[in-house]
Coordinates of C-alpha atoms and ligand atoms in Angstrom, one line a residue:
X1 CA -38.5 -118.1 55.0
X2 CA -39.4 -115.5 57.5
X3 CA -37.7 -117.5 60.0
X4 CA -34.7 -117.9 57.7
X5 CA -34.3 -114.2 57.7
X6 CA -34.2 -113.7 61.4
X7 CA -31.9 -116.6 61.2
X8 CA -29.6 -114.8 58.9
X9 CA -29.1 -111.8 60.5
X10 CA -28.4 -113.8 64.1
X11 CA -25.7 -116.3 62.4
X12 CA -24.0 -113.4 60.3
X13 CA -23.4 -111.5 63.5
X14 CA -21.9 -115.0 64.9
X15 CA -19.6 -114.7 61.7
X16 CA -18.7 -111.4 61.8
X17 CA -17.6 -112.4 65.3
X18 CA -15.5 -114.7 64.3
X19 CA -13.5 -112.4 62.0
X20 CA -13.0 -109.6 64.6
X21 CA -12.2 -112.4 67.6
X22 CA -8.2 -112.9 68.3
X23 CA -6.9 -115.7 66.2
X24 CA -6.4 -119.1 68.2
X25 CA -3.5 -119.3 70.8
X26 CA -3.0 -123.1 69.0
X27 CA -2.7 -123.9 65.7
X28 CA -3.8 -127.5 65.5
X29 CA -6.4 -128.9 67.3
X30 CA -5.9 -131.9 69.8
X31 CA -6.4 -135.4 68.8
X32 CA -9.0 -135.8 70.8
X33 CA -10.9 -132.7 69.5
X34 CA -10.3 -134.2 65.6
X35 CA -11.6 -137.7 67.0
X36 CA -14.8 -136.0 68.6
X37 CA -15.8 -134.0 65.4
X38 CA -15.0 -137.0 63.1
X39 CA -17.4 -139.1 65.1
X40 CA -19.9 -136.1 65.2
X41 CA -19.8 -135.8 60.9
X42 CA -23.3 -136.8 60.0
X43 CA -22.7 -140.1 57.7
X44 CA -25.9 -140.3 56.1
X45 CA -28.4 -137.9 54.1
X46 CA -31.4 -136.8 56.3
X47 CA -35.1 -137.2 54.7
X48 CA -35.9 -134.4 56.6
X49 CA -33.3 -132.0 57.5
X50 CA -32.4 -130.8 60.7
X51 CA -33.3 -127.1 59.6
X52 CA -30.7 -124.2 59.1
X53 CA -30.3 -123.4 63.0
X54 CA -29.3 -126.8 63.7
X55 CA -27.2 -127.6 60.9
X56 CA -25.4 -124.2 61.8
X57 CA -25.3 -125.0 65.3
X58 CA -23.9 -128.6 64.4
X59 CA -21.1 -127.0 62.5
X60 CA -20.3 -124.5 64.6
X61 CA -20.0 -126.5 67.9
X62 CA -19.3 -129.9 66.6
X63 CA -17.0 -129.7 63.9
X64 CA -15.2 -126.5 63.4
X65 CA -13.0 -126.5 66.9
X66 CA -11.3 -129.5 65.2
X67 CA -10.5 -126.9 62.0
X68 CA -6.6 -126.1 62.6
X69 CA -5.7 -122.2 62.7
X70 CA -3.8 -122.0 59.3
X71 CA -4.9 -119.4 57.9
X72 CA -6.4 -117.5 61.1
X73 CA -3.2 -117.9 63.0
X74 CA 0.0 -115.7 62.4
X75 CA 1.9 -118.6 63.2
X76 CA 1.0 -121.3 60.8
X77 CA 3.6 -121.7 58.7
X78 CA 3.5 -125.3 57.0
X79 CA 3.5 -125.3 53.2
X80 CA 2.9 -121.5 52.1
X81 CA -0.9 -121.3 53.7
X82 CA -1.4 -117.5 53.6
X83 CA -4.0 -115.8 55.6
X84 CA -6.9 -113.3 54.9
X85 CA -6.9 -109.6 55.8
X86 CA -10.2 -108.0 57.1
X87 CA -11.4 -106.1 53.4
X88 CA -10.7 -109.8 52.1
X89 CA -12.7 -112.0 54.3
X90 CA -15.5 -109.3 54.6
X91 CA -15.4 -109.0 50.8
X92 CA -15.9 -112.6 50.6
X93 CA -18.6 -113.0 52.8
X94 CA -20.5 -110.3 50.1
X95 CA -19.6 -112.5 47.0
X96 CA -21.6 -115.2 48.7
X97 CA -24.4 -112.7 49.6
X98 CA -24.9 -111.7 46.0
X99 CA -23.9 -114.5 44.4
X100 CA -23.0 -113.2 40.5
X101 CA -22.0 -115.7 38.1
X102 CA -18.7 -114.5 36.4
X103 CA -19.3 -116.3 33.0
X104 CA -20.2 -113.9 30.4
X105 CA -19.2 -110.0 29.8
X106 CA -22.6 -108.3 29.9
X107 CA -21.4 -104.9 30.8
X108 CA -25.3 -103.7 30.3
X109 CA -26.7 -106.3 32.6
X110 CA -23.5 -106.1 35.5
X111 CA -20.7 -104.5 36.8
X112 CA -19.3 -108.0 37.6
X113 CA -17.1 -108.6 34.7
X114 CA -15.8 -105.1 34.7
X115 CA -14.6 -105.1 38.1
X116 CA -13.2 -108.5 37.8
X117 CA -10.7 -107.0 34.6
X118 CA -10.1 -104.0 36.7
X119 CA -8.8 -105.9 40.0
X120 CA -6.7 -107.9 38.0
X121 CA -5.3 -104.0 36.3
X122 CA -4.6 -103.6 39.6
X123 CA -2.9 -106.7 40.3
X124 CA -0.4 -106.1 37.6
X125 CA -0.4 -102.5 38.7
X126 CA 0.6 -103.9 42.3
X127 CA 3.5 -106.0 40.3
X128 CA 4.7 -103.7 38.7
X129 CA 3.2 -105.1 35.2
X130 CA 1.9 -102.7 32.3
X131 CA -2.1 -103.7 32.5
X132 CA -2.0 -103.5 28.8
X133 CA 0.9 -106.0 28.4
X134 CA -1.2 -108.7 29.7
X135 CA -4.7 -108.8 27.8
X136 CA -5.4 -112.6 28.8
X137 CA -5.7 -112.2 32.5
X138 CA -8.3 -113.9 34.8
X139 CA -8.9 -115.4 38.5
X140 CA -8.4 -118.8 39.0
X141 CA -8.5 -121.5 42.0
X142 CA -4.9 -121.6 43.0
X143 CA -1.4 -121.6 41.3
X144 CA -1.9 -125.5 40.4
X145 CA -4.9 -124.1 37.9
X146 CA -2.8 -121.2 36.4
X147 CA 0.0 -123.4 36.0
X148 CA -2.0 -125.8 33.8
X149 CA -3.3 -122.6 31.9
X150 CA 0.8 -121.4 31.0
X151 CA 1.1 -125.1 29.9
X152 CA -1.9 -125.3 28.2
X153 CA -1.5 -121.4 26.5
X154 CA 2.5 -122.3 25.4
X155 CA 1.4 -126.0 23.8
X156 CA -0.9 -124.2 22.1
X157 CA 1.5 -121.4 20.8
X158 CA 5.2 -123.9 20.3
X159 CA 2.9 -125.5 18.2
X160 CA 1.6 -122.8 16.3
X161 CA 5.9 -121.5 16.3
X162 CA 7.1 -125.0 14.5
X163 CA 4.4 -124.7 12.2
X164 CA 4.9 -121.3 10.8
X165 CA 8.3 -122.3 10.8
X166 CA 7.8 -125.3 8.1
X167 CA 5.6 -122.7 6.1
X168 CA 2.8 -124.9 6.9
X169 CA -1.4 -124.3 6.8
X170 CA -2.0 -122.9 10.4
X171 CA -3.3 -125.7 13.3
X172 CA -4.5 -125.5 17.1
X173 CA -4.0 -128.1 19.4
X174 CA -7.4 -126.9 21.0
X175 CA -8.8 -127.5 17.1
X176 CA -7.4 -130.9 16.8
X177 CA -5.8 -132.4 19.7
X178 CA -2.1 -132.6 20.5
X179 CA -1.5 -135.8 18.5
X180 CA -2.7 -134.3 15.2
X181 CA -1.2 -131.0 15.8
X182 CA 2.3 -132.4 16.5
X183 CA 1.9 -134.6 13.7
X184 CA 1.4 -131.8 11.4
X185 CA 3.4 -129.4 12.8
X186 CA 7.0 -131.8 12.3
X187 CA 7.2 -132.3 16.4
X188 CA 7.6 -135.5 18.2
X189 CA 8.2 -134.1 21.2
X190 CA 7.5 -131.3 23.6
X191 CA 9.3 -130.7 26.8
X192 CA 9.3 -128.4 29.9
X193 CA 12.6 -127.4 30.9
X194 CA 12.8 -125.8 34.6
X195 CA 14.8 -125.9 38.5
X196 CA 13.2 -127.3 41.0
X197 CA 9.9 -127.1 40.1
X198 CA 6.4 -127.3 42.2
X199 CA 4.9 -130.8 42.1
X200 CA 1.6 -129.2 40.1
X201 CA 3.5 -127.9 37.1
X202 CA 4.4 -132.1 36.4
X203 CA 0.2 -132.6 37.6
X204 CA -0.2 -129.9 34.7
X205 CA 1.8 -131.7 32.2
X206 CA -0.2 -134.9 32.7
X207 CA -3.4 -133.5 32.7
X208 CA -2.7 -131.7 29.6
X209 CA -1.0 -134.9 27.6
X210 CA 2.1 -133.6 27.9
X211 CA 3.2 -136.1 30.5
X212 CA 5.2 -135.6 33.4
X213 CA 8.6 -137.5 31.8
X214 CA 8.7 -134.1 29.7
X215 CA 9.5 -131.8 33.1
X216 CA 13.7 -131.7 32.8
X217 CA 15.7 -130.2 34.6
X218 CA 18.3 -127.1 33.5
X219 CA 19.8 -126.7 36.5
X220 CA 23.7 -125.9 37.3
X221 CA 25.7 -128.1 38.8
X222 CA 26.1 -126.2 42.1
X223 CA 22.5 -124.9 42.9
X224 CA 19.7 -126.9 41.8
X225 CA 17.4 -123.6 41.6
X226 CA 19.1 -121.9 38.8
X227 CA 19.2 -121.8 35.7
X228 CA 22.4 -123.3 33.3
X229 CA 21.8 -121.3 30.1
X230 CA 24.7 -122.9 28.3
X231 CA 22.2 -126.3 29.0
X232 CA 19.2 -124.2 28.4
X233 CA 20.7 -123.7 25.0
X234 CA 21.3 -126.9 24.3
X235 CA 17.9 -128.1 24.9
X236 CA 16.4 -126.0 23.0
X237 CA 17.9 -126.5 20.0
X238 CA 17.2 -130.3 19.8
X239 CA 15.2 -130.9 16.3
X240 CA 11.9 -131.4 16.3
X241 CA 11.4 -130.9 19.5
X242 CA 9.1 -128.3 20.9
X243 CA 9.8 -126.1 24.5
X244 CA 8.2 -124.6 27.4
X245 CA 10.6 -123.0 29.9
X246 CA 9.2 -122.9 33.2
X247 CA 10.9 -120.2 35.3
X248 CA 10.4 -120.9 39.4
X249 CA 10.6 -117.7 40.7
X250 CA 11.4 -118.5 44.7
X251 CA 10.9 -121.9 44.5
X252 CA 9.0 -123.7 46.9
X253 CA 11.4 -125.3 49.4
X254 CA 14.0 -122.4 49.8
X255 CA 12.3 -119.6 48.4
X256 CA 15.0 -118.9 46.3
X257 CA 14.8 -117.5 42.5
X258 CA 15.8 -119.1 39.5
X259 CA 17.1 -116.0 37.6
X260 CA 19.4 -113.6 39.2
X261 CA 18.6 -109.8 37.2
X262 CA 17.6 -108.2 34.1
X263 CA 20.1 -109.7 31.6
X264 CA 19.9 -113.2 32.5
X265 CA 16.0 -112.8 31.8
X266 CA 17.0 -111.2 28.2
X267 CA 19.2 -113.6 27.3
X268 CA 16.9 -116.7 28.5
X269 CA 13.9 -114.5 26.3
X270 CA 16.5 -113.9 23.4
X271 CA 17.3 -117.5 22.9
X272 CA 13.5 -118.7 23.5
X273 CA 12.2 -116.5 20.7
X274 CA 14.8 -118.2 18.0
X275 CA 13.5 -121.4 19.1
X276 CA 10.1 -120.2 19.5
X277 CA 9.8 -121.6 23.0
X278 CA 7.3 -119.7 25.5
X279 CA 8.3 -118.6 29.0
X280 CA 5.9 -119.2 31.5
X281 CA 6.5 -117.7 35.3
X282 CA 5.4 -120.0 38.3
X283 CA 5.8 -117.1 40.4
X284 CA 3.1 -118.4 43.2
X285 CA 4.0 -116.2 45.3
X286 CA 7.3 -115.1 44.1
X287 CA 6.1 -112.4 41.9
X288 CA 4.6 -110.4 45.1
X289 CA 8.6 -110.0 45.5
X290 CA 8.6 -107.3 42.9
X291 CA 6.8 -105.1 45.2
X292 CA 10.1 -104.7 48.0
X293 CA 11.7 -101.9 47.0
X294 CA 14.1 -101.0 50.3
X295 CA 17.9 -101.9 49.4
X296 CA 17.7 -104.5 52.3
X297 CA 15.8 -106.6 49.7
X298 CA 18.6 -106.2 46.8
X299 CA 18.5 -109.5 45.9
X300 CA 14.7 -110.8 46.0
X301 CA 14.5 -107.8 43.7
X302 CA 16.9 -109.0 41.3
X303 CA 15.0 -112.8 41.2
X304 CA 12.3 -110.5 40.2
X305 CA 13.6 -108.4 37.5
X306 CA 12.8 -109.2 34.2
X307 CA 9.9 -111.4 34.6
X308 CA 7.7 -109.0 33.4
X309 CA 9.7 -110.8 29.5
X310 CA 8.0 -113.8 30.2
X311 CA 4.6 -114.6 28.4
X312 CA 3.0 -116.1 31.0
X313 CA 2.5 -115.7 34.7
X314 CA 1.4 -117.7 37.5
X315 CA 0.4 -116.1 41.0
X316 CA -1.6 -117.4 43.9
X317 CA -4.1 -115.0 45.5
X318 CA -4.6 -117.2 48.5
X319 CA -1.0 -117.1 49.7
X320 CA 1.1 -113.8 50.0
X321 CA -2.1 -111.8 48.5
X322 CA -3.7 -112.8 52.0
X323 CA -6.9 -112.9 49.9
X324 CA -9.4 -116.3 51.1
X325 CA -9.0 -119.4 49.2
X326 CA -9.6 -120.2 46.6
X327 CA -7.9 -117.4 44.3
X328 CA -5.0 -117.8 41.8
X329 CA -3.9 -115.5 39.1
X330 CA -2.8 -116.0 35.8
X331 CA -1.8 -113.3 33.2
X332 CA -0.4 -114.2 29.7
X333 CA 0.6 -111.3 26.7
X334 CA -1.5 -113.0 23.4
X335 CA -4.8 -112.4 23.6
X336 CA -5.5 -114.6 20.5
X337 CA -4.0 -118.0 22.5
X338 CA -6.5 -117.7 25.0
X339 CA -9.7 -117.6 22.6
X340 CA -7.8 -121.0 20.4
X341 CA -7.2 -122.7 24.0
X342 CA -10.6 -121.9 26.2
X343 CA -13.2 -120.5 23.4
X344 CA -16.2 -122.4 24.2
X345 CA -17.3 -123.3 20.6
X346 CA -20.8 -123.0 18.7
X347 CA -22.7 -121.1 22.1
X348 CA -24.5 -118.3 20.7
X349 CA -26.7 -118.3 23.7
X350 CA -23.4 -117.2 25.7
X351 CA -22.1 -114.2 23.7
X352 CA -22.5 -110.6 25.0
X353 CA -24.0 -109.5 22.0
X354 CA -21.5 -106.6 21.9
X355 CA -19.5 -106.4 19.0
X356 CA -15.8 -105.4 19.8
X357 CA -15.4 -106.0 23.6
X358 CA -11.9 -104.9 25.5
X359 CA -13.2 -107.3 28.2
X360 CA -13.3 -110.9 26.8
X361 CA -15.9 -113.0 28.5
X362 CA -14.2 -115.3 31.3
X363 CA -16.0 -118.2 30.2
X364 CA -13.8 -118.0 26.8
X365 CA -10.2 -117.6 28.8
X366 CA -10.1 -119.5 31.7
X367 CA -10.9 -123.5 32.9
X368 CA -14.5 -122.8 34.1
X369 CA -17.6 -121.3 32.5
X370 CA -19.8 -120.5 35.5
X371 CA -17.8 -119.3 38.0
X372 CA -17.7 -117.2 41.9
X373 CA -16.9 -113.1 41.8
X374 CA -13.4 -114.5 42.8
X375 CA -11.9 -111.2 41.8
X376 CA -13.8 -109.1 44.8
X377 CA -11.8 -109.7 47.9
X378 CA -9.0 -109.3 45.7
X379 CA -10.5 -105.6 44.6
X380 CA -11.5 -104.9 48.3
X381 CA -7.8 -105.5 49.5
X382 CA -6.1 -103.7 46.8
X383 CA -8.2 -100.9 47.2
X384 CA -8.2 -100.6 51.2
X385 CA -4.4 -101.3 51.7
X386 CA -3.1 -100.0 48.3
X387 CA 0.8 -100.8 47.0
X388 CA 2.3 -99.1 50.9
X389 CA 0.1 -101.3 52.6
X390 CA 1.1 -104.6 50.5
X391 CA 4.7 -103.3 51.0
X392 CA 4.7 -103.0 54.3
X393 CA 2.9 -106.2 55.0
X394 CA 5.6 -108.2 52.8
X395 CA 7.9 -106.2 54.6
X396 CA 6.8 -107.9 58.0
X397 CA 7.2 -111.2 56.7
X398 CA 10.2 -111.0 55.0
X399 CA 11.7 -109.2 58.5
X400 CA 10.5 -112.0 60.4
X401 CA 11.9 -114.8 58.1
X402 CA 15.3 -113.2 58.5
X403 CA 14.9 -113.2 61.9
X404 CA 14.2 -117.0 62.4
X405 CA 17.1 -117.7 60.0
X406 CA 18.9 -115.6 62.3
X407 CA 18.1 -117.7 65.1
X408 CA 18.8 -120.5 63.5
X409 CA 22.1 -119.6 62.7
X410 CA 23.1 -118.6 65.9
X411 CA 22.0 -121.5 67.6
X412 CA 24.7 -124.7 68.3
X413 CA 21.8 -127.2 67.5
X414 CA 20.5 -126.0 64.1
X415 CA 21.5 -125.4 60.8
X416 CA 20.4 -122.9 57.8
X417 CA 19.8 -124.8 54.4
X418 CA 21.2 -124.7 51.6
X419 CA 24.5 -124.4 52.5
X420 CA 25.9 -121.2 51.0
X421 CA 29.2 -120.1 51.0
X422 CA 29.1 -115.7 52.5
X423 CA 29.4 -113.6 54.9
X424 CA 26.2 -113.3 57.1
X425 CA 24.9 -110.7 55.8
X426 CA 24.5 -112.4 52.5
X427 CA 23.4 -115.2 53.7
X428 CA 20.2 -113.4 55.1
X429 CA 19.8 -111.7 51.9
X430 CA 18.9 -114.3 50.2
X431 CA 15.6 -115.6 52.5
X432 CA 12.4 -113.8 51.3
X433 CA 9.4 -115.8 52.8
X434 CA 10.8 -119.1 53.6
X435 CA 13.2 -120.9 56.3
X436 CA 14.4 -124.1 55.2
X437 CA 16.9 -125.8 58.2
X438 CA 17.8 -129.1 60.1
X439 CA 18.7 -130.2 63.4
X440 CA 22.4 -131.0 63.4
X441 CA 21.9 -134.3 65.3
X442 CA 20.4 -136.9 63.1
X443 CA 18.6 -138.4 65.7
X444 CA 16.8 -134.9 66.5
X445 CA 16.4 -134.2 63.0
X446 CA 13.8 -137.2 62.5
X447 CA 11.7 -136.4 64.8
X448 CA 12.3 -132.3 64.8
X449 CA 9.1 -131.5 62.7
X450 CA 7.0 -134.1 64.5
X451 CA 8.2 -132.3 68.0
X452 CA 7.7 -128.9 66.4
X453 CA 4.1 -129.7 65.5
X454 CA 3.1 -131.5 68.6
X455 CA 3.7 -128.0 70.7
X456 CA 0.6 -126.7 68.7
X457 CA 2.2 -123.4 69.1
X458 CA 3.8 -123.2 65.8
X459 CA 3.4 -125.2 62.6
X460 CA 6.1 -126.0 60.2
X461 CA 6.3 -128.3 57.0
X462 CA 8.5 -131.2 57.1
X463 CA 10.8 -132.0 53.6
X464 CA 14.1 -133.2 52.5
X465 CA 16.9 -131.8 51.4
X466 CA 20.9 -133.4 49.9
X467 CA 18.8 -136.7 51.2
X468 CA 17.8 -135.9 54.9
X469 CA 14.9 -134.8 56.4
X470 CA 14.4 -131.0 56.8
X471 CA 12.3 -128.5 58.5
X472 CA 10.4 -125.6 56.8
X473 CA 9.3 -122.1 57.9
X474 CA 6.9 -120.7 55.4
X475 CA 5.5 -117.5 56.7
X476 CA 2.8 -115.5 54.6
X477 CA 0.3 -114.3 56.3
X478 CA 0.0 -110.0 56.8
X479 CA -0.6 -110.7 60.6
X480 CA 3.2 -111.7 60.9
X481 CA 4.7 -109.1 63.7
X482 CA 8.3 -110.5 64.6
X483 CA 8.4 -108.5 68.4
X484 CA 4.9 -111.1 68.9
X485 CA 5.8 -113.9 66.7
X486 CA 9.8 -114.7 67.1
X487 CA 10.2 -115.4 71.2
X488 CA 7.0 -117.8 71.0
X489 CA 9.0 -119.3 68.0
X490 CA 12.4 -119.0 69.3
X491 CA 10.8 -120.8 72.9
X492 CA 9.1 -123.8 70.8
X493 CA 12.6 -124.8 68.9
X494 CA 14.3 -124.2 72.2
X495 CA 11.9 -126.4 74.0
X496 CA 11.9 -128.7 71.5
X497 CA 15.7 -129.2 71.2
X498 CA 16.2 -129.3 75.3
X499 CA 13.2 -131.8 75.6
X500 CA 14.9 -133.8 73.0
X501 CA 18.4 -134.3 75.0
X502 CA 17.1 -134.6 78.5
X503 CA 15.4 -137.9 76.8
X504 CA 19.0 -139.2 75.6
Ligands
PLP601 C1 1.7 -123.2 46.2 C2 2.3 -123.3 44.9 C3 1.7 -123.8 43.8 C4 0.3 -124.5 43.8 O1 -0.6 -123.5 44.3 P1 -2.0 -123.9 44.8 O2 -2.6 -122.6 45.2 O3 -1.9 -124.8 46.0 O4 -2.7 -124.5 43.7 C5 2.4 -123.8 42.6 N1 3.6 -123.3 42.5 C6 4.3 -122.8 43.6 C7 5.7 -122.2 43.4 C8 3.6 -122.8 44.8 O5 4.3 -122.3 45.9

């Protein structure tokens, strides 16, 4: 153990290394570099180990150069991959180091669970959210984990809704399963009506019985991320049916909001509260857009307003947080759901043995009992950067979004997605964090994210869109600096497109 020590203190230096070293010049490793570190994955358990230093060394030489730069890298921007500032990743390094288990609130025997409530006070502070507004708030592993909490949180309370509606005795789906509770509560069906949502609120709704057939659609005719309230209406009213309205806020392949300002939100809350429906916010990284407040940023604002109405929220940590993986948010306004959904039953062995509490144990809230200090880097980059810091970092993003949808919509080859009808001014308005565009030959256009990738400079995320393949700029990580980022960006695409027709 001795050894170990000396160890420790000789590899933690290596670490720290690699958080103050320049991010990688590439952003995907070779094939050849992936082929040599899949080769070099040792395939079966040891009897006797190789020992710390070696396993270290193994990891460290062998496999990680075939890690890609996603998160290290300014300019990865497949999916929406976020990156880690410095208080994060240092943080992070100390939650391993000490090691507390978040499960129960022992504010005599820790400071754990206290600073996990406050960091997430200062999340909503961040969001512009009244702390006290949202009393079941905790740390989860992504947005796909918070989403299945809003699902699980407004089964629970629809259900609860009908029944006090038919005068009934009170039931809980988490007391006696969703068939019983439906049963007695007059329902035969529950759906989740939303635009365009992310492919892990249907993965919720499966998980939870709810089933993935139940995800419908309330979209206009025109743009398939808004919101038809007329429709909405409609839906809602359907007897013996039970709702969930899941709101996208920027949704994931255009970055664009389903609600456009205050009163569209107070209507959409107005009719869910005569038909008892909860609103639940996917706002993965959305809701970070209520921290813009320059007038250049008029209309992400407005996709913001009002969300604060809904009863639950969904936000990812890991993405325009820049805090490590794995860290989601999730904040929800009735405190007395989250104890009927997640109350681990019969435990006396796991209460604080305080009487009142403010702080409810995570164990009793959230998917997991034992669980990481998720909530320090969070804490650590709130506290070092504060709201001007966030701002400004959001503010780089957003500046160099606009820029590459600039580019794109000067250039003769490509072409801005979705097609919207405005002056160009307008038209750039509307991008927050995401670039969605095609090449306008077909031929290009199959190949373009393939070509894009295979520079290694840049990444992008390949979809479709009205049928066709499409390419997609996500950027969200707080190194993005458009004077450094845009010409290598604006040389890849221009690369790509003249390689492209000198092989025609
Ligand atoms: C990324 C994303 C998710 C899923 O988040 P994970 O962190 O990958 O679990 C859900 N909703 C939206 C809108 C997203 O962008």
């Amino acid at each position: 153990m001795v050894e170990d020590s000396e160890l420790i203190t000789e590899l933690s230096t290596a670490v720290s290394q690699l958080h103050t070293e320049a991010p990688p010049e590439t952003v995907l490793p070779s094939e050849d570099v992936l082929a040599t570190a899949r080769e070099k994955l040792v395939q079966h358990l040891p009897g006797i180990g190789i020992g710390v230093q070696e396993a270290i060394r193994h990891i460290r030489e062998e496999i990680a150069p075939a890690f890609n730069g996603s998160s290290r890298s300014s300019r990865y921007y497949g999916f929406v991959t976020g990156g880690s500032t410095p208080a994060a990743s240092l943080a992070d390094n100390l939650v391993t180091a000490y090691d507390q288990n978040v499960q129960v609130h022992l504010p005599q025997e820790t400071v754990a669970t206290n600073l996990e409530d406050t960091a997430l006070s200062l999340l909503c502070e961040l969001l512009e959210l009244d702390p006290a507004q949202w009393p079941h708030r905790t740390f989860t592993t992504g947005a796909t984990a918070s989403n299945l909490l809003g699902l699980a949180c407004g089964r629970e309370f629809i259900i609860e809704e009908a029944v006090a509606a038919r005068n009934d005795s009170n039931t809980s789906v988490g007391d006696l399963g969703i068939y019983e509770a439906m049963h007695r509560a007059g329902i035969d069906n529950i759906q989740i009506l939303t635009t365009v949502p992310h492919s892990s609120l249907s993965k919720a709704a499966s998980v939870l019985g709810i089933g993935r057939a139940s995800v419908k659609t309330i979209a206009t005719q025109d743009a398939s991320h808004k919101i038809d309230v007329q429709l909405l209406k409609k839906l809602l009213e359907v007897p013996g049916t039970a709702s969930i309205v899941a709101i996208s806020a920027s949704e994931v392949n255009t970055g664009l909001f389903a609600t456009d300002g205050i009163k569209e939100m107070q209507e959409i809350r107005r009719l869910c509260d005569v038909y008892g429906a909860w609103i639940h916010v996917d706002g993965a990284f959305g809701i970070l857009g209520r921290l813009l407040s320059h007038p250049d940023y008029e209309v992400i604002k407005r996709g913001c307003e009002g969300l604060d109405l809904a009863d639950s929220i969904t936000g990812d940590g890991h993405k325009l947080l820049n805090v490590p993986y794995d860290c989601g948010f999730f904040l929800s306004k009735h405190r007395e759901i989250a104890s009927c959904v997640f109350q681990n039953p019969n435990a006396a062995y796991l209460s604080t043995g305080d009487g009142i509490e403010t702080i409810m144990s995570p164990l009793n809230i959230g998917l997991e009992n034992s669980r990481r200090l998720r909530a320090l880097p969070v804490y650590a980059s709130l506290t070092a950067y504060g709201r001007e810091g966030y701002r400004e970092m959001l503010e780089r993003q957003v500046i160099l979004s606009r820029g590459i949808a600039e580019f794109v919509l000067d250039s003769e080859d490509f072409e801005l997605l979705p097609k919207f009808e405005g002056s160009r001014a307008e038209v750039l308005s509307n991008i927050y964090i995401i670039v969605l565009f095609k090449a306008k030959n077909e031929g290009l256009n199959k190949e373009l994210v393939q070509r894009i990738k295979a520079s290694r400079r840049i990444y992008v995320s390949g979809t479709a869109w009205d049928g066709l393949p499409a390419c997609r700029f996500a950027v969200s990580n707080w190194r993005a600096d458009i004077e450094k980022d845009l010409p290598v960006i604006k040389e890849v695409l221009t690369e790509v497109v003249s390689s492209w027709k000198a092989q025609q």
